[in-house]
Short mmCIF file of C-alpha atoms in Angstrom, two decimals:
data_model
loop_
_atom_site.label_atom_id
_atom_site.label_comp_id
_atom_site.label_asym_id
_atom_site.label_seq_id
_atom_site.Cartn_x
_atom_site.Cartn_y
_atom_site.Cartn_z
CA MET A 1 0.00 0.00 0.00
CA ASN A 2 1.40 3.39 -1.02
CA THR A 3 0.87 5.96 1.74
CA GLU A 4 2.93 8.71 0.13
CA THR A 5 1.09 11.97 -0.42
CA THR A 6 1.85 13.87 -3.58
CA THR A 7 1.68 17.62 -4.09
CA GLY A 8 -0.07 17.51 -7.46
CA GLU A 9 3.30 18.40 -8.97
CA TYR A 10 5.26 16.05 -11.17
CA ILE A 11 8.82 16.34 -12.43
CA LEU A 12 9.71 15.33 -15.94
CA LEU A 13 13.39 14.44 -16.33
CA PHE A 14 14.62 14.60 -19.91
CA ARG A 15 17.40 12.26 -21.03
CA GLY A 16 19.17 12.36 -24.38
CA ALA A 17 20.68 15.83 -24.47
CA HIS A 18 22.16 15.42 -27.96
CA TRP A 19 19.00 14.47 -29.81
CA ASP A 20 19.61 17.20 -32.38
CA ARG A 21 22.84 15.72 -33.75
CA GLY A 22 22.56 14.39 -37.24
CA LEU A 23 19.43 16.36 -38.16
CA SER A 24 19.40 18.63 -41.20
CA THR A 25 18.59 22.30 -40.65
CA ASP A 26 15.06 21.74 -41.95
CA GLU A 27 14.53 18.70 -39.72
CA LEU A 28 15.86 20.60 -36.72
CA GLN A 29 13.61 23.59 -37.47
CA HIS A 30 10.60 21.29 -37.72
CA ALA A 31 11.51 19.60 -34.42
CA MET A 32 12.06 22.94 -32.68
CA ASP A 33 8.72 24.26 -33.96
CA LYS A 34 6.98 21.18 -32.54
CA MET A 35 8.84 21.42 -29.21
CA MET A 36 8.04 25.10 -28.77
CA ALA A 37 4.36 24.53 -29.61
CA TRP A 38 4.21 21.68 -27.06
CA PHE A 39 5.90 23.78 -24.37
CA GLU A 40 3.88 26.95 -25.05
CA GLY A 41 0.62 24.95 -25.06
CA LEU A 42 1.45 23.62 -21.59
CA ASN A 43 2.45 27.07 -20.41
CA GLU A 44 -0.78 28.66 -21.68
CA ARG A 45 -2.79 25.98 -19.83
CA GLY A 46 -0.93 26.84 -16.60
CA LYS A 47 0.64 23.38 -16.31
CA ILE A 48 4.30 24.47 -16.09
CA LYS A 49 5.66 25.46 -12.68
CA SER A 50 9.33 25.58 -13.71
CA ALA A 51 11.69 24.22 -16.35
CA GLN A 52 15.41 24.47 -16.93
CA PRO A 53 18.15 22.77 -18.89
CA LEU A 54 20.96 21.21 -16.85
CA ALA A 55 24.69 21.33 -17.49
CA GLY A 56 26.35 18.04 -18.37
CA GLN A 57 29.01 18.38 -15.71
CA GLY A 58 28.63 18.52 -11.96
CA ARG A 59 29.91 16.97 -8.76
CA VAL A 60 28.81 13.83 -6.96
CA ILE A 61 29.11 14.04 -3.18
CA SER A 62 29.05 10.84 -1.13
CA GLY A 63 30.59 9.14 1.86
CA THR A 64 30.47 10.01 5.51
CA ASP A 65 30.34 13.79 5.98
CA GLY A 66 30.55 14.30 2.21
CA ARG A 67 34.10 13.03 2.22
CA PHE A 68 34.04 12.07 -1.45
CA VAL A 69 33.54 14.78 -4.05
CA VAL A 70 34.15 13.67 -7.61
CA ASP A 71 33.40 14.99 -11.06
CA GLY A 72 30.23 13.52 -12.43
CA PRO A 73 27.73 12.29 -13.14
CA PHE A 74 29.27 9.31 -14.88
CA MET A 75 26.86 7.70 -17.27
CA GLU A 76 26.29 7.32 -20.95
CA THR A 77 25.31 10.58 -22.61
CA LYS A 78 21.91 9.16 -23.58
CA GLU A 79 21.21 8.50 -19.88
CA ALA A 80 22.32 11.92 -18.63
CA VAL A 81 19.54 14.22 -17.46
CA GLY A 82 19.62 17.20 -19.79
CA GLY A 83 16.82 19.16 -18.19
CA TYR A 84 13.66 19.07 -16.15
CA LEU A 85 10.14 20.41 -16.18
CA VAL A 86 7.88 20.64 -13.13
CA LEU A 87 4.19 20.28 -13.95
CA GLN A 88 1.08 21.02 -11.92
CA THR A 89 -1.51 18.47 -13.05
CA ASP A 90 -4.64 16.81 -11.75
CA SER A 91 -3.12 13.33 -11.77
CA PHE A 92 -0.08 11.19 -12.43
CA ASP A 93 -1.82 9.87 -15.54
CA GLU A 94 -2.19 13.41 -16.89
CA ALA A 95 1.52 14.05 -16.32
CA VAL A 96 2.35 10.82 -18.16
CA GLU A 97 0.12 11.79 -21.10
CA ILE A 98 1.83 15.19 -21.29
CA ALA A 99 5.22 13.45 -21.35
CA ARG A 100 4.01 11.05 -24.05
CA ALA A 101 3.10 14.03 -26.24
CA ASN A 102 6.66 15.41 -26.15
CA PRO A 103 7.81 15.72 -29.78
CA ALA A 104 11.47 15.01 -28.87
CA LEU A 105 10.60 11.37 -28.11
CA ARG A 106 10.77 10.63 -31.84
CA TYR A 107 14.44 11.74 -31.78
CA GLY A 108 15.55 9.40 -29.00
CA VAL A 109 14.84 11.54 -25.94
CA SER A 110 13.33 9.70 -22.99
CA VAL A 111 11.23 11.28 -20.28
CA GLU A 112 10.97 10.05 -16.71
CA VAL A 113 7.85 11.19 -14.85
CA ARG A 114 7.93 11.22 -11.06
CA PRO A 115 5.48 12.56 -8.49
CA ILE A 116 6.79 15.22 -6.13
CA LEU A 117 5.95 14.16 -2.60
CA ALA A 118 4.53 16.36 0.13
CA GLU A 119 7.22 15.09 2.51
CA CYS A 120 10.17 12.76 2.64
CA PRO A 121 9.01 9.13 3.10
CA ILE A 122 11.53 8.75 5.94
CA PHE A 123 9.49 11.30 7.91
CA ALA A 124 6.41 9.06 7.75
CA ARG A 125 8.42 6.00 8.77
CA HIS A 126 10.03 7.72 11.78
CA PRO A 127 7.74 10.57 12.94
CA GLU A 128 9.00 10.63 16.53
CA LEU A 129 12.63 10.88 15.47
CA VAL A 130 11.75 13.68 13.03
CA ARG A 131 9.88 15.58 15.76
CA ARG A 132 12.87 15.34 18.10
CA ALA A 133 15.29 16.35 15.34
CA LYS A 134 13.17 19.43 14.57
CA GLU A 135 13.13 20.37 18.25
CA GLY A 136 16.90 19.98 18.40
CA ALA A 137 17.34 22.14 15.30
CA THR A 138 15.14 24.86 16.83
CA ARG A 139 17.27 24.87 19.99
CA ALA A 140 20.46 25.00 17.92
CA GLU A 141 19.39 28.05 15.86
CA PRO A 142 20.19 30.68 18.55
CA ALA A 143 23.63 29.18 19.09
CA LEU A 144 24.33 29.27 15.35
CA ALA A 145 23.17 32.89 15.15
CA GLU A 146 25.49 33.86 18.03
CA ARG A 147 28.48 32.21 16.31
CA ALA A 148 27.75 34.04 13.05
CA ALA A 149 27.65 37.45 14.76
#
């Protein structure tokens, strides 16, 4: 049973950042016209909350206390997330249908659709620990403010 509560927002993660390679100028113009019409249609309907392209490079932080910081992400180019779009829709199914209508799919782009949750699932699994952690953070705030002054 899924007890996670969504916000009505869904993130679309776009993979395949180099879908335009190998297209003629006319093919690319046609694809761009279709993409812009798709995007503007969503925007006019008030479905888009935010959208941005992402750089191909970054850093991956892992290990205890963020001990490991390495260049990344390391994956095949076709798997790299090239951008995202946050939608406000009435349902997960609507978000999926919007993603399915993306004209870039015909050029090898893939779109992952994921619900944005109202809270971290760990919070629901450990509510008492979260409550105590929040209390501890509230007590720590004055001490942090004093150190910063």
